[in-house]
Amino acid sequence: MALLTEGLTQVLIPVAALIGLGFALVQWYLVSKVRVSGEASDYDGYKDSLIDAGEFEEGVDNFEVSIKVAEIQNAISVGATSFLFTEYRYLGIFTGAFGVIIFLFLGSVKGFSTKSEPCTYNTGNICKPALANAFFSTVAFLLGALTSVLSGFFGMKIATYANARTTLEARKGVGKAFITAFRSGAVMGFLLAANGLLVLWVSINLFKLYYGDDWEGLYESITGYGLGGSSMALFGRVGGGIYTKAADVGADLVGKVERNIPEDDPRNPAVIADNVGDNVGDIAGMGSDLFGSYAESSCAALFVASISSFGIGHDYTAMSYPLIISSMGIVVCLITTIFATDLSEIKHVSEIEPSLKRQLLISTVLMTAGIATVSFFALPSEFTLYNFGTAKAVKNWHLFFCVSIGLWAGLVIGYTTEYYTSNAYSPVRDVADSCRTGAATNVIFGLALGYKSVIIPIFSIAIAIYVSFSLAAMYGISVAALGMLSTIATGLAIDAYGPISDNAGGIAEMAGMSHEIRERTDALDAAGNTTAAIGKGFAIGSAALVSLALFGAFVSRAGINSVDVLSPKVFIGLLVGAMLPYWFSAMTMKSVGSAALKMVEEVRRQFNTIPGLMEGRAKPDYATCVKISTDASLREMIPPGALVMLTPLIAGTFFGVETLSGVLAGSLVSGVQVAISASNTGGAWDNAKKYIEAGGNEHAKSLGPKGSDCHKAAVIGDTIGDPLKDTSGPSLNILIKLMAVESLVFAPFFATHGGLIFKWF
């Protein structure tokens, strides 16, 4: 038995979650202190003023500028809130309808019988009826969907609360602005990590009141939690991505290329929609996405454990190993955050990126020690794990290596992503240099960089899979995925920091603040682009491991002993599965293109028809551009979402579990490659443009300044990369894991009633 008792485990998990929530509130309080004296005004219900008339160390700003900052922040916050409420109304209808589908499909497995059934794995024992599993899976799905939506919404509210404060702090120096942006990101990171853990722990304990000793049924129904989280994430990522990139592409192509005005210039009609988009796509969508990954990796590990000696022997502490790992992660991330905000100080823009990289390294090193502690105290010294019908003998130190290799693979992916997307290194500088000969060579170099950037992450994932599976079968892979996500609070803080800094720069430009302040926010934003790419790398890497773990759980639950690639049923699934990421990407890319086309036409129309707009004597019509992005994203997010949600249902029902296993394997192998290359290509193009704009060294100055032919070629590359890095790429990792968790939830139905076509012919 484990050294940690069940009673202590029941206390430690919620305490860790509450510590995370408490730390998030402390960080939020410290950010809120930036609100400050002056004429208090009620913006978006905050009942505070962003105006600080007495704090102008540099003598370059004035009271009117600060008023303007508050007005812009209000416009961004209202726009983002309005869009998310509209999106969530649509998602509410979808959630209710899909919840009914889950109940009907799973309830029909045994003809809606209320009689208890013999257990599938714990032979000789009686388990709860299939109808109960249908009901509790539906409840878990609804809980996961609600938690995912709240994670995204709270993240957006925090980001829109912090963006103007980061702008105002930039007057005092880059260090102050960095701490404000990073603390705000930490609020989101800790809220999400703690909230996800607490809701999962509460759900398990409430479900246990009904299930009692039937842990097999309990943890099978809990998998609905992961399905709810990821289904919301898919629509949030796709809808938010279409919104933000339609505005971004429209603003850049007309404003920067045609009219030669700066980024985020208040004369640009699409500028408010662009800044709203950063919050609904990069913040709300990303929050739901990483929550989905966390929920699914936890659910996959819990399900496999429930049909192993942990579940059969009712060892609650060992069963809760994934939750204890997440609890340790919150504590480790708390210590790591203090290093960034209290124990070190940013004095120069060149220190920003290294400081963020240190966060990754510190959290990984500390977490390794944390994993060793948890593995020693929470696990028996030796136990058996389910391995496709056989029992595999495993020692506790085996699981330490499984979780650790996932954690360190995440670090390798993060650092590799940084190398290929940061303008501090040669790959991005080579892309910038290629702009000398125009946009075509820039596009060629950028695509090549994206393809090349796939190599090291794929080898890292492959090694993690081989080692973890060799040591602890499918459970090893699921906890490796959890290891990669164990420092999710720090990862999200680093990721959310980017869009907050981007908004801060936009507000500074729109408010007419000094060139020096804009330079500081640009430096924060450039580092933020790289950290956003690192965050996407983590999300994609963890999605690969999570999907494989869910795939293994699905194969086990569907009663398949092996997947034979040479079988025609499996092979046709492989081909179709490998095609799906391309079909999905085509849908999302075209959606952004169509919406951007309308945006470009509207921005051109306003510049041509509103007298005095270019001279700054007239105001643009921001609301029309916001409406174009909103309407396009809500309309266009439905077809890609339907493709992902319906594929497992159609494949499993009509072609059976073997073909569906092929579809899942094909989409996993293909989707990971496309997602990494798309995200890194887009990130590299964006930072190549920023490298030229900053003019930080002689090479960069020779390619500039803003408005030069070189710079225009870089802007075109950036606009091509926008839908790649912020719509298609990030959404693909949701595609591969969502199809896998959906297949697992519906596995009992597919195993009983699936394969209708092969039964008919």
Coordinates of C-alpha atoms in Angstrom, one line a residue, residues 354-742:
P354 CA 15.5 34.9 -21.0
S355 CA 13.4 35.6 -18.0
L356 CA 10.4 33.7 -19.5
K357 CA 12.6 30.8 -20.6
R358 CA 13.9 30.6 -17.0
Q359 CA 10.3 30.1 -15.9
L360 CA 10.1 27.0 -18.0
L361 CA 13.4 25.6 -16.8
I362 CA 12.8 26.4 -13.1
S363 CA 9.3 24.8 -13.1
T364 CA 10.6 21.7 -14.9
V365 CA 13.5 21.1 -12.5
L366 CA 11.4 21.7 -9.4
M367 CA 8.6 19.5 -10.8
T368 CA 11.0 16.6 -11.3
A369 CA 11.7 16.6 -7.6
G370 CA 8.0 16.9 -6.9
I371 CA 7.2 13.9 -9.1
A372 CA 9.8 11.8 -7.3
T373 CA 8.2 12.8 -3.9
V374 CA 4.6 12.0 -5.1
S375 CA 5.7 8.7 -6.8
F376 CA 7.3 7.5 -3.5
F377 CA 4.5 8.5 -1.2
A378 CA 1.4 7.9 -3.3
L379 CA 2.2 4.6 -5.0
P380 CA 2.8 1.1 -3.7
S381 CA 6.3 -0.1 -4.4
E382 CA 5.0 -2.6 -6.9
F383 CA 1.6 -3.1 -8.6
T384 CA 0.1 -4.3 -11.9
L385 CA -1.4 -2.2 -14.8
Y386 CA -3.8 -3.2 -17.5
N387 CA -2.0 -3.9 -20.8
F388 CA -4.5 -4.9 -23.6
G389 CA -5.9 -7.9 -21.7
T390 CA -2.8 -8.8 -19.7
A391 CA -1.4 -7.5 -16.4
K392 CA 2.0 -5.7 -16.5
A393 CA 4.1 -5.6 -13.3
V394 CA 5.3 -2.1 -12.6
K395 CA 7.3 -0.4 -9.8
N396 CA 6.7 3.1 -8.5
W397 CA 10.0 4.4 -9.9
H398 CA 8.8 3.4 -13.4
L399 CA 6.0 5.9 -13.1
F400 CA 8.4 8.6 -11.9
F401 CA 10.3 8.1 -15.2
C402 CA 7.1 8.1 -17.3
V403 CA 5.8 11.4 -15.8
S404 CA 9.3 13.0 -15.9
I405 CA 10.0 12.1 -19.5
G406 CA 6.7 13.8 -20.5
L407 CA 7.7 16.8 -18.5
W408 CA 11.2 17.1 -20.0
A409 CA 9.9 16.4 -23.5
G410 CA 7.7 19.4 -23.0
L411 CA 10.7 21.5 -22.2
V412 CA 12.6 20.3 -25.3
I413 CA 9.5 21.1 -27.4
G414 CA 9.3 24.6 -25.8
Y415 CA 13.0 25.4 -26.3
T416 CA 12.9 24.1 -29.9
T417 CA 9.8 26.2 -30.7
E418 CA 11.6 29.2 -29.2
Y419 CA 14.7 28.6 -31.4
Y420 CA 12.6 28.5 -34.6
T421 CA 10.3 31.4 -33.8
S422 CA 12.4 33.9 -31.8
N423 CA 14.1 36.7 -33.8
A424 CA 17.1 36.3 -31.5
Y425 CA 18.2 33.2 -33.5
S426 CA 19.3 32.6 -37.1
P427 CA 16.1 30.8 -38.5
V428 CA 13.9 33.9 -38.1
R429 CA 16.7 36.3 -39.2
D430 CA 17.1 34.2 -42.3
V431 CA 13.4 34.6 -43.0
A432 CA 13.7 38.3 -42.5
D433 CA 16.7 38.5 -44.8
S434 CA 14.8 36.7 -47.5
C435 CA 12.4 39.7 -47.6
R436 CA 15.1 41.6 -49.6
T437 CA 13.8 39.9 -52.8
G438 CA 10.1 40.2 -52.0
A439 CA 7.2 38.3 -50.5
A440 CA 7.6 35.1 -52.5
T441 CA 11.1 34.2 -51.1
N442 CA 9.8 35.2 -47.6
V443 CA 7.0 32.7 -48.0
I444 CA 9.3 30.0 -49.3
F445 CA 11.8 30.4 -46.4
G446 CA 9.0 30.5 -43.8
L447 CA 7.4 27.3 -45.1
A448 CA 10.7 25.6 -45.0
L449 CA 11.4 26.7 -41.5
G450 CA 8.0 25.4 -40.3
Y451 CA 8.6 21.9 -41.9
K452 CA 12.1 21.7 -40.4
S453 CA 10.8 22.8 -36.9
V454 CA 8.8 19.5 -36.8
I455 CA 11.8 17.2 -36.5
I456 CA 13.0 17.6 -32.9
P457 CA 9.5 17.8 -31.3
I458 CA 8.5 14.6 -33.1
F459 CA 11.6 12.8 -32.0
S460 CA 11.0 14.0 -28.4
I461 CA 7.4 12.8 -28.5
A462 CA 8.5 9.4 -30.0
I463 CA 11.1 8.9 -27.3
A464 CA 8.6 9.8 -24.6
I465 CA 6.0 7.4 -26.0
Y466 CA 8.5 4.5 -26.3
V467 CA 10.0 4.9 -22.8
S468 CA 6.7 5.4 -21.1
F469 CA 4.9 2.6 -22.8
S470 CA 7.8 0.2 -22.2
L471 CA 7.7 1.0 -18.5
A472 CA 4.0 1.2 -17.8
A473 CA 1.9 0.4 -20.9
M474 CA -0.9 2.9 -21.8
Y475 CA -1.0 4.2 -18.3
G476 CA 2.6 5.3 -18.7
I477 CA 1.7 7.4 -21.8
S478 CA -1.3 9.0 -20.1
V479 CA 0.8 10.1 -17.1
A480 CA 3.6 11.3 -19.5
A481 CA 1.0 13.6 -21.0
L482 CA 0.0 14.7 -17.6
G483 CA 3.7 15.3 -16.8
M484 CA 3.9 17.7 -19.8
L485 CA 0.9 19.5 -18.5
S486 CA 1.8 19.4 -14.8
T487 CA 3.3 22.9 -15.0
I488 CA 0.2 24.2 -16.8
A489 CA -0.1 27.2 -14.5
T490 CA 3.3 28.5 -15.5
G491 CA 2.8 27.5 -19.2
L492 CA -0.5 29.5 -19.3
A493 CA 1.0 32.5 -17.5
I494 CA 3.8 32.6 -20.1
D495 CA 1.3 32.1 -22.9
A496 CA -1.3 34.7 -21.8
Y497 CA 1.4 37.2 -21.2
G498 CA 1.8 37.5 -25.0
P499 CA -1.7 38.7 -26.0
I500 CA -1.9 41.0 -22.9
S501 CA 1.4 42.7 -24.1
D502 CA 0.1 42.8 -27.7
N503 CA -3.0 44.7 -26.4
A504 CA -0.9 47.0 -24.3
G505 CA 1.1 48.0 -27.4
G506 CA -2.1 48.6 -29.3
I507 CA -3.6 50.8 -26.6
A508 CA -0.3 52.8 -26.4
E509 CA -0.5 53.5 -30.2
M510 CA -4.2 54.3 -30.2
A511 CA -3.8 56.6 -27.2
G512 CA -1.0 58.5 -28.9
M513 CA 1.6 57.7 -26.2
S514 CA 5.2 58.5 -26.7
H515 CA 7.5 56.5 -29.1
E516 CA 9.6 55.3 -26.2
I517 CA 6.6 53.7 -24.5
R518 CA 5.6 52.0 -27.8
E519 CA 9.1 50.6 -28.1
R520 CA 8.8 49.1 -24.6
T521 CA 5.4 47.5 -25.4
D522 CA 6.7 46.3 -28.8
A523 CA 9.6 44.5 -27.0
L524 CA 7.2 42.9 -24.6
D525 CA 5.0 41.9 -27.5
A526 CA 7.9 40.4 -29.5
A527 CA 8.8 38.2 -26.6
G528 CA 5.1 37.4 -26.2
N529 CA 4.9 36.1 -29.8
T530 CA 7.7 33.6 -29.0
T531 CA 6.0 32.6 -25.7
A532 CA 2.7 32.1 -27.5
A533 CA 4.5 29.8 -30.0
I534 CA 6.0 27.9 -27.0
G535 CA 2.5 27.6 -25.5
K536 CA 1.2 26.2 -28.7
G537 CA 4.1 23.7 -28.9
F538 CA 3.2 22.4 -25.4
A539 CA -0.5 22.2 -26.4
I540 CA 0.3 20.2 -29.5
G541 CA 2.9 17.9 -27.9
S542 CA 0.6 17.1 -25.0
A543 CA -2.3 16.6 -27.4
A544 CA -0.2 13.9 -29.2
L545 CA 0.4 12.0 -25.9
V546 CA -3.1 12.6 -24.6
S547 CA -4.6 11.3 -27.9
L548 CA -2.5 8.2 -27.8
A549 CA -3.5 7.5 -24.2
L550 CA -7.1 8.0 -25.1
F551 CA -6.7 5.8 -28.2
G552 CA -5.3 3.0 -26.0
A553 CA -8.2 3.4 -23.5
F554 CA -10.7 3.3 -26.5
V555 CA -9.1 0.2 -27.9
S556 CA -9.3 -1.4 -24.4
R557 CA -12.9 -0.4 -23.9
A558 CA -14.0 -1.4 -27.4
G559 CA -12.6 -4.9 -26.8
I560 CA -9.9 -4.8 -29.5
N561 CA -6.8 -6.7 -28.6
S562 CA -4.6 -5.4 -31.5
V563 CA -4.9 -2.9 -34.4
D564 CA -3.8 -4.6 -37.6
V565 CA -2.6 -2.0 -40.2
L566 CA -2.8 -4.6 -43.0
S567 CA -6.5 -5.1 -42.4
P568 CA -8.5 -3.2 -45.1
K569 CA -11.0 -2.0 -42.4
V570 CA -8.2 -0.4 -40.5
F571 CA -6.2 0.9 -43.5
I572 CA -9.1 2.8 -45.0
G573 CA -9.6 4.4 -41.6
L574 CA -5.9 5.4 -41.6
L575 CA -6.1 7.1 -45.0
V576 CA -9.3 9.0 -44.1
G577 CA -7.9 9.9 -40.6
A578 CA -4.6 11.3 -42.2
M579 CA -6.7 13.4 -44.6
L580 CA -8.9 15.0 -41.9
P581 CA -6.3 17.6 -40.6
Y582 CA -6.0 18.9 -44.2
W583 CA -9.8 19.1 -44.7
F584 CA -10.2 20.8 -41.3
S585 CA -7.3 23.3 -42.1
A586 CA -8.8 24.0 -45.5
M587 CA -12.1 24.9 -43.8
T588 CA -10.6 27.2 -41.2
M589 CA -8.1 28.9 -43.6
K590 CA -10.9 29.6 -46.1
S591 CA -13.1 31.0 -43.4
V592 CA -10.4 33.4 -42.3
G593 CA -9.7 34.3 -46.0
S594 CA -13.4 35.0 -46.7
A595 CA -13.9 37.1 -43.5
A596 CA -10.6 39.0 -44.2
L597 CA -11.8 39.8 -47.8
K598 CA -14.9 41.5 -46.4
M599 CA -12.8 43.2 -43.7
V600 CA -10.3 44.6 -46.4
E601 CA -13.2 45.9 -48.5
E602 CA -14.8 47.6 -45.5
V603 CA -11.5 49.2 -44.3
R604 CA -10.8 50.4 -47.9
R605 CA -14.3 51.8 -48.2
Q606 CA -13.9 53.8 -45.0
F607 CA -10.6 55.2 -46.0
N608 CA -12.0 56.2 -49.4
T609 CA -15.4 57.6 -48.3
I610 CA -14.9 59.2 -44.8
P611 CA -13.5 62.7 -45.3
G612 CA -10.5 63.6 -43.1
L613 CA -10.0 60.0 -41.8
M614 CA -6.4 59.7 -43.0
E615 CA -5.6 63.2 -41.6
G616 CA -7.0 62.2 -38.2
R617 CA -9.9 64.8 -38.3
A618 CA -12.6 62.1 -38.4
K619 CA -13.2 58.9 -36.5
P620 CA -13.5 55.5 -38.3
D621 CA -16.6 53.3 -37.9
Y622 CA -15.1 50.6 -35.6
A623 CA -18.5 48.9 -34.9
T624 CA -18.9 47.7 -38.5
C625 CA -15.6 45.9 -38.5
V626 CA -16.4 44.3 -35.2
K627 CA -19.7 43.1 -36.6
I628 CA -17.9 41.6 -39.7
S629 CA -15.6 39.6 -37.5
T630 CA -18.4 38.5 -35.1
D631 CA -20.8 37.4 -37.9
A632 CA -18.0 35.5 -39.8
S633 CA -16.7 33.7 -36.8
L634 CA -20.1 32.5 -35.5
R635 CA -21.2 31.4 -38.9
E636 CA -17.9 29.8 -40.0
M637 CA -17.0 27.9 -36.8
I638 CA -19.9 25.4 -37.3
P639 CA -18.7 23.4 -40.3
P640 CA -15.2 22.6 -38.9
G641 CA -16.8 21.8 -35.5
A642 CA -19.3 19.5 -37.2
L643 CA -16.6 17.7 -39.1
V644 CA -14.7 16.9 -35.9
M645 CA -17.7 16.0 -33.8
L646 CA -19.5 13.8 -36.4
T647 CA -16.5 11.9 -37.8
P648 CA -16.2 9.4 -34.8
L649 CA -20.0 9.0 -34.6
I650 CA -20.3 8.2 -38.3
A651 CA -17.1 6.0 -38.5
G652 CA -17.9 4.1 -35.3
T653 CA -21.6 3.6 -36.1
F654 CA -21.4 2.7 -39.8
F655 CA -17.9 1.2 -40.1
G656 CA -17.2 -0.2 -36.6
V657 CA -14.4 0.1 -34.0
E658 CA -11.6 -1.2 -36.2
T659 CA -12.1 1.4 -38.9
L660 CA -12.5 4.1 -36.2
S661 CA -9.2 3.0 -34.6
G662 CA -7.6 3.6 -38.0
V663 CA -9.2 7.0 -38.3
L664 CA -7.9 8.0 -34.8
A665 CA -4.3 6.7 -35.6
G666 CA -4.2 8.5 -39.0
S667 CA -5.5 11.8 -37.6
L668 CA -3.0 11.7 -34.7
V669 CA 0.1 11.0 -36.9
S670 CA -0.9 13.5 -39.6
G671 CA -2.4 16.2 -37.3
V672 CA 0.7 16.6 -35.1
Q673 CA 3.0 17.3 -38.0
V674 CA 0.6 19.8 -39.7
A675 CA -0.1 21.6 -36.4
I676 CA 3.6 22.1 -35.4
S677 CA 4.6 23.3 -38.8
A678 CA 1.6 25.7 -39.2
S679 CA 2.1 27.3 -35.7
N680 CA 5.9 27.7 -36.1
T681 CA 5.7 29.1 -39.7
G682 CA 3.2 31.7 -38.6
G683 CA 5.2 32.6 -35.5
A684 CA 8.5 33.0 -37.5
W685 CA 6.8 35.2 -40.1
D686 CA 5.4 37.4 -37.4
N687 CA 8.7 37.8 -35.6
A688 CA 10.6 38.4 -38.8
K689 CA 8.3 41.4 -39.4
K690 CA 8.9 42.6 -35.8
Y691 CA 12.7 42.1 -36.3
I692 CA 12.7 44.5 -39.2
E693 CA 10.4 47.0 -37.5
A694 CA 12.5 47.1 -34.3
G695 CA 15.8 47.8 -36.2
G696 CA 17.7 46.5 -33.2
N697 CA 21.0 45.9 -35.1
E698 CA 22.7 46.8 -38.3
H699 CA 21.3 43.9 -40.2
A700 CA 17.7 44.7 -39.2
K701 CA 18.3 48.4 -40.0
S702 CA 19.5 47.5 -43.5
L703 CA 16.1 45.7 -44.1
G704 CA 14.0 48.6 -42.7
P705 CA 12.5 51.0 -41.9
K706 CA 8.8 50.5 -41.6
G707 CA 7.2 51.1 -44.9
S708 CA 10.1 49.9 -47.0
D709 CA 9.7 47.2 -49.7
C710 CA 11.4 44.7 -47.4
H711 CA 9.0 45.5 -44.6
K712 CA 6.0 45.2 -46.8
A713 CA 7.1 41.8 -47.9
A714 CA 7.5 40.8 -44.3
V715 CA 3.9 42.1 -43.5
I716 CA 2.6 39.9 -46.4
G717 CA 4.3 36.9 -44.9
D718 CA 2.9 37.8 -41.5
T719 CA -0.7 38.0 -42.8
I720 CA -0.3 34.6 -44.5
G721 CA 0.9 33.2 -41.3
D722 CA -1.8 34.7 -39.1
P723 CA -4.5 32.0 -39.8
L724 CA -1.8 29.3 -39.7
K725 CA -0.5 30.1 -36.2
D726 CA -3.7 31.4 -34.6
T727 CA -6.6 29.4 -36.3
S728 CA -5.7 26.2 -38.1
G729 CA -2.5 25.2 -36.1
P730 CA -3.9 25.5 -32.6
S731 CA -7.2 24.0 -33.5
L732 CA -5.7 20.9 -35.0
N733 CA -4.4 19.7 -31.6
I734 CA -8.0 19.9 -30.4
L735 CA -9.1 17.8 -33.4
I736 CA -6.9 14.9 -32.6
K737 CA -7.6 14.7 -28.9
L738 CA -11.3 15.5 -29.2
M739 CA -12.0 12.7 -31.7
A740 CA -10.1 10.3 -29.4
V741 CA -12.0 11.2 -26.2
E742 CA -15.3 11.2 -28.1

